[in-house]
XYZ file of C-alpha atoms in Angstrom:
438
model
C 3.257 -25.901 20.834
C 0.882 -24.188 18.285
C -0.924 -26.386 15.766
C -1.867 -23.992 12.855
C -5.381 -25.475 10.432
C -4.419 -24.660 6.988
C -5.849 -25.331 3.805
C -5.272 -24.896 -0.175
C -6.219 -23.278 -2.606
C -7.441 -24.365 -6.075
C -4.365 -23.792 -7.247
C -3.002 -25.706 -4.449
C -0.668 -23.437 -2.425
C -1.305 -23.509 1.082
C -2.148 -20.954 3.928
C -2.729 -20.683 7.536
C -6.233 -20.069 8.751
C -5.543 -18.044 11.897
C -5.054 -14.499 11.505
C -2.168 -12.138 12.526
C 0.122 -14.685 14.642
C 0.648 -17.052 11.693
C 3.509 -17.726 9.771
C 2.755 -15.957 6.911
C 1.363 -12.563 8.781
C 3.343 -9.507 9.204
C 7.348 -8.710 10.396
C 6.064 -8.405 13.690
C 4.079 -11.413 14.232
C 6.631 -13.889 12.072
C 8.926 -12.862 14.819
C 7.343 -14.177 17.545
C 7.022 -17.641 16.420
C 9.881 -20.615 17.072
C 9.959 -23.975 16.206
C 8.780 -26.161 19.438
C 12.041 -28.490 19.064
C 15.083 -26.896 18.821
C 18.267 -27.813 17.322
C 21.877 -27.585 17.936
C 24.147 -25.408 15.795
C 27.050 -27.557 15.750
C 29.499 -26.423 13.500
C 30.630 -23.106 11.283
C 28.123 -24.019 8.214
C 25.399 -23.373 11.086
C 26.519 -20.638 12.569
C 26.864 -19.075 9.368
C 23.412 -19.954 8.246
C 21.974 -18.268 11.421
C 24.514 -14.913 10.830
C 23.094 -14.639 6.928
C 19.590 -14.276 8.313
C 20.238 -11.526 10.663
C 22.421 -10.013 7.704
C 19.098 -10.552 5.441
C 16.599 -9.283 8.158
C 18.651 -6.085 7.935
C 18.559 -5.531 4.745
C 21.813 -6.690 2.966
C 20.169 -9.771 1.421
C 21.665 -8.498 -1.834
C 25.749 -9.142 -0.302
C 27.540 -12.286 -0.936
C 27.448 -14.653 1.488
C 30.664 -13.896 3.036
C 29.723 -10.407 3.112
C 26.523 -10.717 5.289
C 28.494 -12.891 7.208
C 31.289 -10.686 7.678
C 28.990 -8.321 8.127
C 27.032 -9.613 11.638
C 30.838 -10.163 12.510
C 32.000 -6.593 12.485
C 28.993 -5.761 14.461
C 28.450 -8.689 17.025
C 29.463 -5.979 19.398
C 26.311 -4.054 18.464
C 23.821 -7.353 18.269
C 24.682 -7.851 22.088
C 24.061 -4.540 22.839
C 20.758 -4.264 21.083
C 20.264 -7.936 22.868
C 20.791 -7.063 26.323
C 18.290 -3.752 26.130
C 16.504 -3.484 22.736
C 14.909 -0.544 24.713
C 17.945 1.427 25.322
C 19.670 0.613 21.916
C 17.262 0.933 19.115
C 19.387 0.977 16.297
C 17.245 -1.930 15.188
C 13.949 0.447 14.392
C 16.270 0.846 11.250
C 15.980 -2.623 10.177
C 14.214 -3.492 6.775
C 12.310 -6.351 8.870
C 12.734 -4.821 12.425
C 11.202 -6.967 14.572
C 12.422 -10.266 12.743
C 15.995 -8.556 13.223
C 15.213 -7.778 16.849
C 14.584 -12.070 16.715
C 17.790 -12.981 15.380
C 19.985 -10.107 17.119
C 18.849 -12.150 20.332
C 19.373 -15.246 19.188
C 22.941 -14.489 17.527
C 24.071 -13.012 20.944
C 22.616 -16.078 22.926
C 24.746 -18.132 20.510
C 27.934 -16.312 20.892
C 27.648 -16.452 24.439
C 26.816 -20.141 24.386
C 29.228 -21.129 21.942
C 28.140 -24.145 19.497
C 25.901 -26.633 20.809
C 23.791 -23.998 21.624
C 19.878 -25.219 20.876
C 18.210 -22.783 18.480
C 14.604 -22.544 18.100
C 14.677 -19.770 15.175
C 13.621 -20.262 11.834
C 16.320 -19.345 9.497
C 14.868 -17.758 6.068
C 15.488 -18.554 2.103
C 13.685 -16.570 -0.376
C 13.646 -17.236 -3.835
C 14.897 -14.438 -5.651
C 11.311 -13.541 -7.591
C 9.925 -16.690 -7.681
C 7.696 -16.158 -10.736
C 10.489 -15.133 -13.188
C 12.636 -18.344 -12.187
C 9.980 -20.508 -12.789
C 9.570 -18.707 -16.349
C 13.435 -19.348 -16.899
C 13.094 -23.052 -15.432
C 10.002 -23.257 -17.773
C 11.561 -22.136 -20.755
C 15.472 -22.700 -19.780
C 15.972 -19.308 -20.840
C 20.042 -18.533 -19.572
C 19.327 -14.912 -19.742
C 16.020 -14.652 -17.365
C 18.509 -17.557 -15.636
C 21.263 -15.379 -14.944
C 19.035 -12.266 -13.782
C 16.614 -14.844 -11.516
C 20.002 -16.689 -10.059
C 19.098 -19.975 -11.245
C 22.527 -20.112 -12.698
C 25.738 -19.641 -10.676
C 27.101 -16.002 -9.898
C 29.307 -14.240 -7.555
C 26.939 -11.956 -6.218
C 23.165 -12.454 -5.865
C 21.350 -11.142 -9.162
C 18.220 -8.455 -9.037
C 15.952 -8.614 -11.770
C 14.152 -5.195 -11.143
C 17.728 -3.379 -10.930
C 18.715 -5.070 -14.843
C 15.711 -3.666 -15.730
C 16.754 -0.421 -14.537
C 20.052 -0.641 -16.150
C 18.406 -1.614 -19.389
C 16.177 1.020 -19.114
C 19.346 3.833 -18.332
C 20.993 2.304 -21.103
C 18.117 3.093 -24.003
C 18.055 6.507 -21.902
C 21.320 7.091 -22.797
C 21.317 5.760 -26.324
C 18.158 7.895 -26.999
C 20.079 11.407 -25.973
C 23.412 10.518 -28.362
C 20.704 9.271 -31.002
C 18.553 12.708 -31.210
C 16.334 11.090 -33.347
C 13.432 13.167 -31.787
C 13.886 15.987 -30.050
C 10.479 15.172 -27.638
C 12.294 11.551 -26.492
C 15.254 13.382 -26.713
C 14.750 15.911 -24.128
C 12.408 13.207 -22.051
C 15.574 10.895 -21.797
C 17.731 13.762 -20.554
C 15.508 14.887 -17.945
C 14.442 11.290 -17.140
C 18.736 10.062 -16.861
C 18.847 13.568 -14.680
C 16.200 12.536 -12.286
C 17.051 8.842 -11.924
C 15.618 5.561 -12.221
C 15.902 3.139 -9.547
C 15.634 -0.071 -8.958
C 11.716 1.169 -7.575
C 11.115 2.344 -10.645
C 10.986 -0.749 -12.301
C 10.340 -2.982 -9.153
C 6.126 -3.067 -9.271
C 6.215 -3.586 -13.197
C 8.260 -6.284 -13.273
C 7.258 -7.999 -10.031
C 3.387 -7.799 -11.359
C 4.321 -9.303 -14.513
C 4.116 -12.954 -13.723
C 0.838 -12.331 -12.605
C -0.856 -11.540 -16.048
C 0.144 -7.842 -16.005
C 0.440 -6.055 -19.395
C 1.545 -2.789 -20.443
C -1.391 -0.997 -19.128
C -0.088 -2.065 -15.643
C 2.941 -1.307 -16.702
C 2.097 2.027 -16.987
C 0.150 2.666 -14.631
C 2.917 1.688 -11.918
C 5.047 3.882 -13.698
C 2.593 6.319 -12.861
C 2.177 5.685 -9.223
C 6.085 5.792 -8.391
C 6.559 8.992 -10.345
C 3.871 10.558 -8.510
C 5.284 8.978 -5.234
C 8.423 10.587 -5.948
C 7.085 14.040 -6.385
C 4.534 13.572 -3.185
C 8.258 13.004 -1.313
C 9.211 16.667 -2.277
C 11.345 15.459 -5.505
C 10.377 18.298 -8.173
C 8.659 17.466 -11.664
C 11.786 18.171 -14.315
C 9.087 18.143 -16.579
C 7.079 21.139 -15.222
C 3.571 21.116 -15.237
C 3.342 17.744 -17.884
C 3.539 14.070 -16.339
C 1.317 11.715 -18.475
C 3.506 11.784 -21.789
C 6.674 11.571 -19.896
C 6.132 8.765 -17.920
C 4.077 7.322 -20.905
C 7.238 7.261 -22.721
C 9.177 6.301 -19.888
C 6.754 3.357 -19.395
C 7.279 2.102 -23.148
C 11.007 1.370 -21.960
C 10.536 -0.138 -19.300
C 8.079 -2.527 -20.935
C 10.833 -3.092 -23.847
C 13.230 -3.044 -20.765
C 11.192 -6.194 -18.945
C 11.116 -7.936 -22.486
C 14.702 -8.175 -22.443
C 15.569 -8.807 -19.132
C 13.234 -11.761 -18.605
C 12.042 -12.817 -21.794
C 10.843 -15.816 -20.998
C 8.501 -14.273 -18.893
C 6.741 -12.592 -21.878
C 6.813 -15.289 -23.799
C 5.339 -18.062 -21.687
C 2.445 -15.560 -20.671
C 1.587 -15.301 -24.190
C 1.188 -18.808 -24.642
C -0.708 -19.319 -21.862
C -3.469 -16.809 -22.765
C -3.406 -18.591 -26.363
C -3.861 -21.696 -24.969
C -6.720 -20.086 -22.773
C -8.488 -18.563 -25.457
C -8.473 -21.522 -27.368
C -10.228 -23.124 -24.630
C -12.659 -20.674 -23.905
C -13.478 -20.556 -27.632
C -14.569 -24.109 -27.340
C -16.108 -23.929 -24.227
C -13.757 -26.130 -22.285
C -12.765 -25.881 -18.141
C -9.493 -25.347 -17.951
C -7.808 -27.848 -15.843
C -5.054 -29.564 -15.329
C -2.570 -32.008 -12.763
C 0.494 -30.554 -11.146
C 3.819 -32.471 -11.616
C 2.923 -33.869 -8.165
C -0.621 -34.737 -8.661
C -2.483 -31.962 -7.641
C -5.765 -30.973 -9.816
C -6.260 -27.292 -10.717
C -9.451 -26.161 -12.064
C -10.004 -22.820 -13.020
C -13.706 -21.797 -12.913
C -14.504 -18.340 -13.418
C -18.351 -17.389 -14.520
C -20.035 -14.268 -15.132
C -21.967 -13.564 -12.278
C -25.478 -12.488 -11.858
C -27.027 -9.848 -9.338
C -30.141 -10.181 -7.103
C -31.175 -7.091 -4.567
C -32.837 -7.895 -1.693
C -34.684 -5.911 0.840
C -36.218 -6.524 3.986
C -38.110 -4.210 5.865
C -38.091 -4.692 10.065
C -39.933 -1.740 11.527
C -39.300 1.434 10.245
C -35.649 0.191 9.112
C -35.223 -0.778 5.711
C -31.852 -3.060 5.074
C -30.858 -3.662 0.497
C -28.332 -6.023 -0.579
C -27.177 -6.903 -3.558
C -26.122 -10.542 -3.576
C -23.968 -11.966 -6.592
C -24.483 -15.923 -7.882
C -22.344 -17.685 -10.330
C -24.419 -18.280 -13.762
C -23.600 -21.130 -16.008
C -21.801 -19.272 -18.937
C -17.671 -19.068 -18.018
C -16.365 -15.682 -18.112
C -14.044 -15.941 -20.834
C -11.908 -12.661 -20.572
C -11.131 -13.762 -16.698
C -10.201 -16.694 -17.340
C -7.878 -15.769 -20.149
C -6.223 -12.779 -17.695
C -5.999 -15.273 -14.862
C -4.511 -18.705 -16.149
C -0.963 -17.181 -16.203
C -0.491 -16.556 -12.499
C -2.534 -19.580 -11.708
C 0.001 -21.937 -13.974
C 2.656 -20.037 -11.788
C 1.482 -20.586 -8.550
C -0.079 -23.996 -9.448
C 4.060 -24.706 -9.990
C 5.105 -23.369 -6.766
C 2.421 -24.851 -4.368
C 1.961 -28.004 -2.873
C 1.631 -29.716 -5.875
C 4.974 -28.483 -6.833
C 8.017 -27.245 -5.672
C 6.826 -27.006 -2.160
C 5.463 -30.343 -2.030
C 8.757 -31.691 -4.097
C 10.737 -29.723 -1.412
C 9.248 -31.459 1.761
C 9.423 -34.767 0.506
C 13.175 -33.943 0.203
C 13.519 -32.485 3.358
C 11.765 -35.632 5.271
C 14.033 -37.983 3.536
C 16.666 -35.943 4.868
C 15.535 -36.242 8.026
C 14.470 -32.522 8.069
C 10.717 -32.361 9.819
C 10.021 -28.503 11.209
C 9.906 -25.889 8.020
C 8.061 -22.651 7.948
C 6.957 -22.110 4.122
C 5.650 -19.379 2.885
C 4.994 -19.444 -0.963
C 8.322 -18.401 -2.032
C 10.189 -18.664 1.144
C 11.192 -21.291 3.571
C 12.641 -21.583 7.168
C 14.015 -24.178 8.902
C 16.664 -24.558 11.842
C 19.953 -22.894 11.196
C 22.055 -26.209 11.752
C 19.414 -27.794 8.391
C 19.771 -24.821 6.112
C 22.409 -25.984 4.319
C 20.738 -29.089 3.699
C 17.750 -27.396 3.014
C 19.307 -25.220 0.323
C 20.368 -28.658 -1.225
C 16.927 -29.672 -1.275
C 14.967 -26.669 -2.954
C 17.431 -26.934 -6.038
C 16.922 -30.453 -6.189
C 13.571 -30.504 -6.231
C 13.592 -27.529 -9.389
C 15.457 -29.868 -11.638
C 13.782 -32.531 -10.916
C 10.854 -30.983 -11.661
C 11.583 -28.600 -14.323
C 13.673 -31.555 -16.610
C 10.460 -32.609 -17.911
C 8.922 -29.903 -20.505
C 5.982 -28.684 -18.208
C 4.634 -26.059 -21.535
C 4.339 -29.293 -23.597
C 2.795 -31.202 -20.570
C 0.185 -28.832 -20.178
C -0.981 -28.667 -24.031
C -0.920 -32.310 -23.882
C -3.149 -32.492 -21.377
C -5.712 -29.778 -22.715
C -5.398 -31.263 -25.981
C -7.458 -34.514 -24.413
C -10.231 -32.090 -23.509
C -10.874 -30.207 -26.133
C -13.329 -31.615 -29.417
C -11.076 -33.807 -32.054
C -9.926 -31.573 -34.665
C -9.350 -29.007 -32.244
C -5.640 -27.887 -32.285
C -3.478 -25.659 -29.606
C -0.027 -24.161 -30.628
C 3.114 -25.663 -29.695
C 4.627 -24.409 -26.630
C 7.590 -22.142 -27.175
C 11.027 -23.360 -28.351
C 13.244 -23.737 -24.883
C 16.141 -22.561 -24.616
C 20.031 -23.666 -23.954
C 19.985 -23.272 -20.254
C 21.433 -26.243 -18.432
C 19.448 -26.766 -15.200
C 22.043 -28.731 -13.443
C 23.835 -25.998 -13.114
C 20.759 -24.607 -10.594
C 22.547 -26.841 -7.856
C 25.839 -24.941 -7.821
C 24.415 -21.637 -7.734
C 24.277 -19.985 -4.470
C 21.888 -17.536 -4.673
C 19.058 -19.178 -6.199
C 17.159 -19.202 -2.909
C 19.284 -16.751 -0.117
């Protein structure tokens, strides 16, 4: 048994202190750890909880349910090859996680030759399907972020970053039948002709949550346009690439506004509500639905230089000390991932979650921020518990909690602006849908 010291952070989510072999290092260190108690897959639900992670580790996280399952199935024949020599058959190198699919093929084959009652010791994995953005949607109970974040019930799991590719495709199209300028014009063509993935639009959106504005925006555009040409893709636009992917970036943004709305919205609150603070010179702080205090404390910082002089050798430093006066655009920029995480930490869902889980008699989970793992034989269970634990603590309207809460710390007189209007999203439904976490 390995005991792992941990602590939080001021915004209360929680992380390992070890390096490397800890549960929230890289592929190839996640898959050497196993829970020290194992537990008995005992019937189908199990067994299909265990064959949807070695479907995920492979890459087909984005399948129904069924599929991943028939999936590992079709190719059990395969998994107990790879099991019985992973040196000999390396089809597994090809993995998206290889060495956490290298994990599970071995486990899958022990269980198949076992049968059930076989004891697993492998955590089994749900992620939440871009955590920030669902906790927008939750926030806001915006049904259209809700759909695209599967907090609401689907068939098949919903992607985000690819609806904001399809947005984006669609105004591509719309702009060459429009012709309302010929420069977006011929951009659109050429941009429709050279494709947009679901990596085009993946960093933008993924960054937003975190405070990112159209700057970033563009600037990731950028990076995976220039990516693309460094891979031997050639430039349909000649010798010209900042106006092009400028005005590719503009759609995207528009794009990201659509697709997750909420998203944009809540952020802008949040820096309101910021600057309204740091205009009167207030700490922003504030309690978690579970307790937890967050206080954001950002100064400017001032520089000393030291030097010191031992023999000939002559060592400078510059050292940096918090001053007294806040730093008022940081702390702006960096309340809106804070709120976020602050909601998904220990003081939130993941402390909502465990508390479910132990009075379900559920004791060994592996969390990582926006991902969980837990026998196969409890994932089910578990499953029931992280949607539980989002309406139960998304019900309540955390925007208006927060500006009440501010409002007591700020002078009298002093006045923040009401959260925004939430929308017709009914969170119940979160506990039918399948795919929120997967």
């Amino acid at each position: 048994p390995i005991w792992y010291p941990g602590q939080l952070c001021f915004r209360g989510r929680y992380y390992p202190l070890p390096y490397f072999l800890q549960p929230q290092g890289p592929d190839w260190a996640k898959s050497l750890l196993r829970f020290h108690k194992g537990v008995a897959i005992t019937d189908d639900n199990g067994a299909a909880w265990l064959a949807t992670h070695v479907a995920n580790m492979w890459g087909h996280d984005k399948l129904s349910f069924n599929d991943r399952v028939r999936w590992v199935e079709e190719n059990s024949a395969k998994l107990q090859r790879i099991a019985a020599d992973p040196f000999r058959h390396m089809e597994w190198t090809e993995a998206d996680e290889p060495w956490h699919f290298l994990s599970s093929a071995l486990e899958w084959s022990a269980f198949l030759e076992h049968g059930k009652g076989f004891v697993s010791n492998l955590p089994v994995a749900q992620d939440a399907t871009t955590q920030g953005l669902q906790i927008y949607a939750k926030l806001l109970l915006d049904p259209v972020a809700g759909l695209a974040t599967n907090c609401l019930p689907r068939d098949t799991p919903g992607d985000p970053y690819q609806d904001i590719a399809d947005t984006v495709v669609k105004k591509l199209e719309a702009t060459v039948q429009d012709k309302l300028r010929e420069s977006d014009h011929e951009y659109a063509a050429k941009w429709l002709a050279f494709g947009i993935t679901r990596k085009a639009t993946k960093r933008q959106g993924m960054t937003l949550t975190y405070g990112s504005v159209f700057y970033s925006c563009k600037e990731y555009t950028n990076e995976w346009f220039y990516e693309c040409l460094a891979a031997g893709r050639e430039n349909p636009f000649g010798e010209e690439t900042y106006r092009p992917c400028h005005f590719l970036a503009e759609l995207i943004w528009e794009s990201i506004g659509e697709v997750v709305k909420s998203a944009r919205v809540g952020m802008d609150w949040l820096r309101l509500v910021a600057t309204t603070c740091m205009d009167n010179d207030v700490p922003i702080q504030w309690l978690t639905p579970n307790g937890f205090l967050v206080r954001m404390d950002y100064p400017h910082m001032g520089k000393c230089d030291v030097q010191t002089t031992i023999g000939p050798v002559v060592r400078k430093h510059r050292l940096r000390y918090p001053l007294e006066r806040k730093n008022r655009r940081q702390n702006i920029n960096a309340i809106c991932a804070n709120f976020i995480h602050s909601l998904d930490g220990v003081g939130g869902l993941l402390g909502e979650v465990v508390d479910l889980c132990l009075q379900h008699g559920i004791e060994d989970i592996l969390p990582v921020h926006d991902s969980g793992s837990v026998h196969a034989q409890h994932a089910g269970t578990f499953a029931g518990c992280v949607r539980q634990a989002a309406v139960t603590m998304f019900t309540p309207d955390l925007l208006q909690d927060l500006r009440d809460q501010l409002t007591l710390q700020l002078p009298s007189g002093v006045h923040l602006p009401e959260p925004p209007t939430r929308g017709n999203m009914d969170l119940t439904q979160l506990l039918d849908s399948p795919y929120y976490w997967n």
